Tab-separated table of C-alpha atoms and ligand atoms in Angstrom:
chain	number	residue	atom	x	y	z
A	1	UNK	CA	100.756	94.100	114.808
A	2	UNK	CA	98.298	95.988	116.986
A	3	UNK	CA	95.181	93.952	117.765
A	4	UNK	CA	92.419	96.170	116.387
A	5	UNK	CA	89.702	94.259	118.198
A	6	UNK	CA	91.144	95.412	121.526
A	7	UNK	CA	89.785	98.878	120.783
A	8	UNK	CA	86.219	100.136	120.626
A	9	UNK	CA	87.078	103.340	118.767
A	10	UNK	CA	89.897	105.044	116.888
A	11	UNK	CA	90.804	108.720	116.659
A	12	UNK	CA	93.399	109.380	113.991
A	13	UNK	CA	95.044	112.821	113.867
A	14	UNK	CA	96.280	113.686	110.382
A	15	UNK	CA	98.675	116.589	110.863
A	16	UNK	CA	99.444	116.820	107.135
A	17	UNK	CA	102.354	119.235	106.485
A	18	UNK	CA	102.167	120.862	109.912
A	19	UNK	CA	104.030	120.664	113.201
A	20	UNK	CA	107.602	120.714	114.455
A	21	UNK	CA	109.470	119.454	117.537
A	22	UNK	CA	108.162	122.254	119.735
A	23	UNK	CA	104.607	121.635	118.556
A	24	UNK	CA	104.909	117.918	119.378
A	25	UNK	CA	106.211	118.676	122.899
A	26	UNK	CA	103.348	121.090	123.537
A	27	UNK	CA	100.770	118.716	122.101
A	28	UNK	CA	101.919	115.805	124.251
A	29	UNK	CA	101.872	118.016	127.347
A	30	UNK	CA	98.501	119.581	126.620
A	31	UNK	CA	96.397	116.744	125.232
A	32	UNK	CA	95.049	114.367	127.850
A	33	UNK	CA	94.510	110.835	126.684
A	34	UNK	CA	91.082	109.412	127.509
A	35	UNK	CA	90.910	107.360	130.712
A	36	UNK	CA	88.983	104.805	128.655
A	37	UNK	CA	91.846	102.774	127.192
A	38	UNK	CA	89.592	101.080	124.678
A	39	UNK	CA	89.985	104.308	122.670
A	40	UNK	CA	92.995	104.202	120.351
A	41	UNK	CA	94.453	107.636	119.604
A	42	UNK	CA	96.835	107.715	116.648
A	43	UNK	CA	98.979	110.721	115.754
A	44	UNK	CA	100.230	111.010	112.168
A	45	UNK	CA	102.917	113.709	112.036
A	46	UNK	CA	105.117	114.504	109.020
A	47	UNK	CA	107.547	111.730	108.075
A	48	UNK	CA	110.483	113.746	109.420
A	49	UNK	CA	108.842	113.824	112.856
A	50	UNK	CA	107.811	110.145	113.032
A	51	UNK	CA	110.942	109.122	114.920
A	52	UNK	CA	110.602	111.902	117.497
A	53	UNK	CA	106.886	111.225	117.957
A	54	UNK	CA	107.562	107.523	118.278
A	55	UNK	CA	110.189	108.080	120.985
A	56	UNK	CA	107.992	110.508	122.932
A	57	UNK	CA	104.593	108.999	122.293
A	58	UNK	CA	103.456	108.920	125.902
A	59	UNK	CA	100.469	106.632	125.324
A	60	UNK	CA	99.619	107.820	121.817
A	61	UNK	CA	99.963	105.486	118.851
A	62	UNK	CA	101.933	106.731	115.873
A	63	UNK	CA	101.042	106.566	112.191
A	64	UNK	CA	102.597	107.723	108.937
A	65	UNK	CA	100.701	109.712	106.301
A	66	UNK	CA	102.077	107.855	103.295
A	67	UNK	CA	104.455	105.097	102.182
A	68	UNK	CA	106.100	104.150	98.925
A	69	UNK	CA	104.541	101.423	96.830
A	70	UNK	CA	108.104	100.230	96.190
A	71	UNK	CA	110.050	98.201	98.743
A	72	UNK	CA	113.450	99.746	97.929
A	73	UNK	CA	115.564	101.008	95.059
A	74	UNK	CA	116.044	104.118	92.971
A	75	UNK	CA	112.985	106.096	94.102
A	76	UNK	CA	114.338	109.436	95.285
A	77	UNK	CA	112.400	111.044	98.106
A	78	UNK	CA	110.186	108.063	98.859
A	79	UNK	CA	109.735	106.414	102.274
A	80	UNK	CA	109.745	102.639	102.432
A	81	UNK	CA	107.643	100.399	104.620
A	82	UNK	CA	110.898	99.041	106.080
A	83	UNK	CA	111.781	102.527	107.319
A	84	UNK	CA	108.365	102.677	109.015
A	85	UNK	CA	108.942	99.272	110.603
A	86	UNK	CA	112.385	100.393	111.801
A	87	UNK	CA	110.646	103.173	113.746
A	88	UNK	CA	107.950	100.800	115.091
A	89	UNK	CA	105.199	102.707	113.325
A	90	UNK	CA	101.888	100.895	113.738
A	91	UNK	CA	99.574	102.672	111.266
A	92	UNK	CA	99.801	104.404	107.895
A	93	UNK	CA	97.195	106.483	106.080
A	94	UNK	CA	96.958	105.508	102.414
A	95	UNK	CA	94.947	106.938	99.552
A	96	UNK	CA	94.071	110.187	101.297
A	97	UNK	CA	92.125	112.373	98.871
A	98	UNK	CA	94.947	114.942	98.904
A	99	UNK	CA	97.290	112.208	97.667
A	100	UNK	CA	94.713	111.044	95.120
A	101	UNK	CA	93.986	114.547	93.825
A	102	UNK	CA	97.269	116.483	94.139
A	103	UNK	CA	99.679	113.593	93.493
A	104	UNK	CA	97.376	111.679	91.135
A	105	UNK	CA	97.507	108.466	93.172
A	106	UNK	CA	95.360	105.708	91.735
A	107	UNK	CA	93.589	102.736	93.312
A	108	UNK	CA	96.190	100.325	91.914
A	109	UNK	CA	99.072	102.063	93.728
A	110	UNK	CA	97.008	102.422	96.892
A	111	UNK	CA	96.330	98.687	96.745
A	112	UNK	CA	100.053	97.961	96.432
A	113	UNK	CA	100.965	100.309	99.297
A	114	UNK	CA	98.345	98.668	101.512
A	115	UNK	CA	99.611	95.211	100.580
A	116	UNK	CA	103.185	96.148	101.510
A	117	UNK	CA	102.077	97.611	104.828
A	118	UNK	CA	100.096	94.486	105.734
A	119	UNK	CA	103.052	92.260	104.837
A	120	UNK	CA	105.144	94.305	107.269
A	121	UNK	CA	102.608	94.399	110.107
A	122	UNK	CA	101.729	98.078	109.665
A	123	UNK	CA	97.985	98.760	109.583
A	124	UNK	CA	96.875	100.700	106.501
A	125	UNK	CA	94.084	103.220	107.043
A	126	UNK	CA	92.678	103.109	103.524
A	127	UNK	CA	90.792	106.271	102.551
A	128	UNK	CA	87.886	106.368	100.129
A	129	UNK	CA	85.389	109.109	99.362
A	130	UNK	CA	83.424	110.953	96.711
A	131	UNK	CA	83.797	114.487	95.350
A	132	UNK	CA	81.004	117.049	95.452
A	133	UNK	CA	80.459	116.439	91.763
A	134	UNK	CA	79.964	112.707	92.360
A	135	UNK	CA	77.545	113.471	95.167
A	136	UNK	CA	75.553	115.917	93.048
A	137	UNK	CA	75.376	113.408	90.202
A	138	UNK	CA	74.077	110.800	92.665
A	139	UNK	CA	76.941	108.370	91.952
A	140	UNK	CA	78.540	108.236	95.429
A	141	UNK	CA	77.898	104.507	95.862
A	142	UNK	CA	79.348	103.630	92.449
A	143	UNK	CA	82.485	105.662	93.230
A	144	UNK	CA	82.913	104.028	96.638
A	145	UNK	CA	82.357	100.564	95.124
A	146	UNK	CA	85.052	101.234	92.559
A	147	UNK	CA	87.508	102.419	95.229
A	148	UNK	CA	86.713	99.519	97.561
A	149	UNK	CA	87.059	96.994	94.767
A	150	UNK	CA	90.419	98.260	93.497
A	151	UNK	CA	92.256	99.894	96.402
A	152	UNK	CA	91.839	97.166	99.021
A	153	UNK	CA	94.232	94.235	98.535
A	154	UNK	CA	93.072	90.632	98.800
A	155	UNK	CA	95.359	90.187	101.843
A	156	UNK	CA	93.394	92.856	103.720
A	157	UNK	CA	91.119	91.772	106.561
A	158	UNK	CA	89.340	93.338	109.535
A	159	UNK	CA	92.318	92.316	111.645
A	160	UNK	CA	95.012	94.076	109.624
A	161	UNK	CA	93.355	97.080	107.922
A	162	UNK	CA	91.060	100.015	108.616
A	163	UNK	CA	88.809	101.811	106.130
A	164	UNK	CA	88.255	105.571	106.387
A	165	UNK	CA	85.264	107.097	104.610
A	166	UNK	CA	86.084	110.712	103.853
A	167	UNK	CA	83.714	112.616	101.565
A	168	UNK	CA	86.156	114.946	99.797
A	169	UNK	CA	83.715	117.865	99.889
A	170	UNK	CA	83.702	117.614	103.701
A	171	UNK	CA	87.485	117.771	104.179
A	172	UNK	CA	88.570	121.102	105.609
A	173	UNK	CA	85.318	122.792	104.576
A	174	UNK	CA	83.282	122.734	107.779
A	175	UNK	CA	80.585	120.828	105.860
A	176	UNK	CA	79.543	117.311	106.845
A	177	UNK	CA	76.946	114.837	105.651
A	178	UNK	CA	74.012	114.408	108.051
A	179	UNK	CA	74.516	111.822	110.793
A	180	UNK	CA	71.997	109.571	109.013
A	181	UNK	CA	73.938	109.879	105.755
A	182	UNK	CA	77.211	108.981	107.478
A	183	UNK	CA	75.701	105.919	109.133
A	184	UNK	CA	73.988	104.862	105.919
A	185	UNK	CA	77.220	105.133	103.901
A	186	UNK	CA	79.190	103.162	106.495
A	187	UNK	CA	76.455	100.532	106.454
A	188	UNK	CA	76.682	100.442	102.657
A	189	UNK	CA	80.466	99.837	102.900
A	190	UNK	CA	79.939	97.012	105.410
A	191	UNK	CA	77.333	95.369	103.243
A	192	UNK	CA	79.054	95.917	99.895
A	193	UNK	CA	81.195	92.868	100.535
A	194	UNK	CA	80.712	90.387	103.355
A	195	UNK	CA	84.438	90.729	104.011
A	196	UNK	CA	83.990	94.341	105.185
A	197	UNK	CA	81.354	93.476	107.745
A	198	UNK	CA	83.732	93.369	110.689
A	199	UNK	CA	86.100	96.153	109.557
A	200	UNK	CA	86.747	99.205	111.659
A	201	UNK	CA	85.338	102.025	109.521
A	202	UNK	CA	86.258	105.602	110.430
A	203	UNK	CA	84.572	108.793	109.304
A	204	UNK	CA	86.651	111.828	108.269
A	205	UNK	CA	85.723	115.330	107.129
A	206	UNK	CA	85.287	118.394	109.371
A	207	UNK	CA	85.107	116.426	112.606
A	208	UNK	CA	85.299	118.842	115.539
A	209	UNK	CA	84.493	118.918	119.244
A	210	UNK	CA	80.877	119.857	118.593
A	211	UNK	CA	80.067	116.897	116.313
A	212	UNK	CA	82.622	114.182	117.219
A	213	UNK	CA	80.538	112.464	119.875
A	214	UNK	CA	77.405	112.200	117.764
A	215	UNK	CA	79.385	110.929	114.769
A	216	UNK	CA	81.461	108.352	116.633
A	217	UNK	CA	78.397	107.121	118.538
A	218	UNK	CA	76.694	106.102	115.257
A	219	UNK	CA	76.346	102.345	115.169
A	220	UNK	CA	78.354	101.825	111.978
A	221	UNK	CA	81.118	104.302	112.824
A	222	UNK	CA	84.216	103.068	114.671
A	223	UNK	CA	86.020	106.354	115.060
A	224	UNK	CA	87.226	109.420	113.224
A	225	UNK	CA	90.048	110.727	111.066
A	226	UNK	CA	90.666	114.316	112.030
A	227	UNK	CA	92.629	116.950	110.126
A	228	UNK	CA	92.423	120.623	111.117
A	229	UNK	CA	90.920	120.088	114.562
A	230	UNK	CA	93.697	117.660	115.516
A	231	UNK	CA	96.183	120.561	115.515
A	232	UNK	CA	94.362	122.327	118.349
A	233	UNK	CA	95.162	120.669	121.682
A	234	UNK	CA	92.028	121.770	123.508
A	235	UNK	CA	89.704	120.910	120.637
A	236	UNK	CA	91.373	117.540	120.079
A	237	UNK	CA	91.183	116.672	123.785
A	238	UNK	CA	87.424	117.270	123.608
A	239	UNK	CA	87.138	115.158	120.458
A	240	UNK	CA	88.847	112.131	121.954
A	241	UNK	CA	86.752	112.562	125.095
A	242	UNK	CA	87.375	111.352	128.562
B	1	PEP	C1	91.505	114.930	106.556
B	1	PEP	O1	92.291	115.633	105.947
B	1	PEP	O2	91.615	113.698	106.543
B	1	PEP	C2	90.432	115.575	107.314
B	1	PEP	C3	89.490	114.837	107.786
B	1	PEP	O3	90.546	116.935	107.437
B	1	PEP	P1	89.535	117.882	108.276
B	1	PEP	O4	89.238	117.211	109.573
B	1	PEP	O5	90.279	119.162	108.422
B	1	PEP	O6	88.293	118.017	107.443
């Protein structure tokens, strides 16, 4: 398992349902990795492209976007943690809001997926976040507490898991909380349970070249999860910095 403490910051590119072999080749040629090797840059392509990305990673780390909560069996179309291990995949996003909202994933399943990943030395990047409605009702903290309590397995620790705070209203919208709000929410997550104090906590939601530095420099932020902007080589190179 990757030693998370070896890195000062993490930049996770979530390509969602985008990219192909040609795109990967161009991306690897065009994106310069930071000279600072304490920055961990993780690319999460589609499942079909994990093998190709893994064989051509050229200094990038590779992550999956999802895994089955089942180890094996009659689950057509699912991808098992053993398949990820076979490809030497180091990270896996779990509980992304698109999975929670479109595919109705619940905390219990996210907990099980994370548990399986940890057992197999793959680091889950466990996503939590509130909707705009939650924010407007002033119940963000209650929602995050609920997600933290139920989606993070007891086997999770700062050494084998990462938390990603992604306000759903900020994903793909160009909107972001203020820097103070981001830092305050990350601080809340750290303090919610003593166990989370040393976790790497990433921020996700409309991170781009113009705000990445200020966000990732916040004292309680250990990196970023990046969607749309991770598909643009030049923009992503600026985000990960030198
Ligand atoms: C995401 O989907 O996890 C994400 C952060 O997307 P975007 O950067 O496009 O808001």
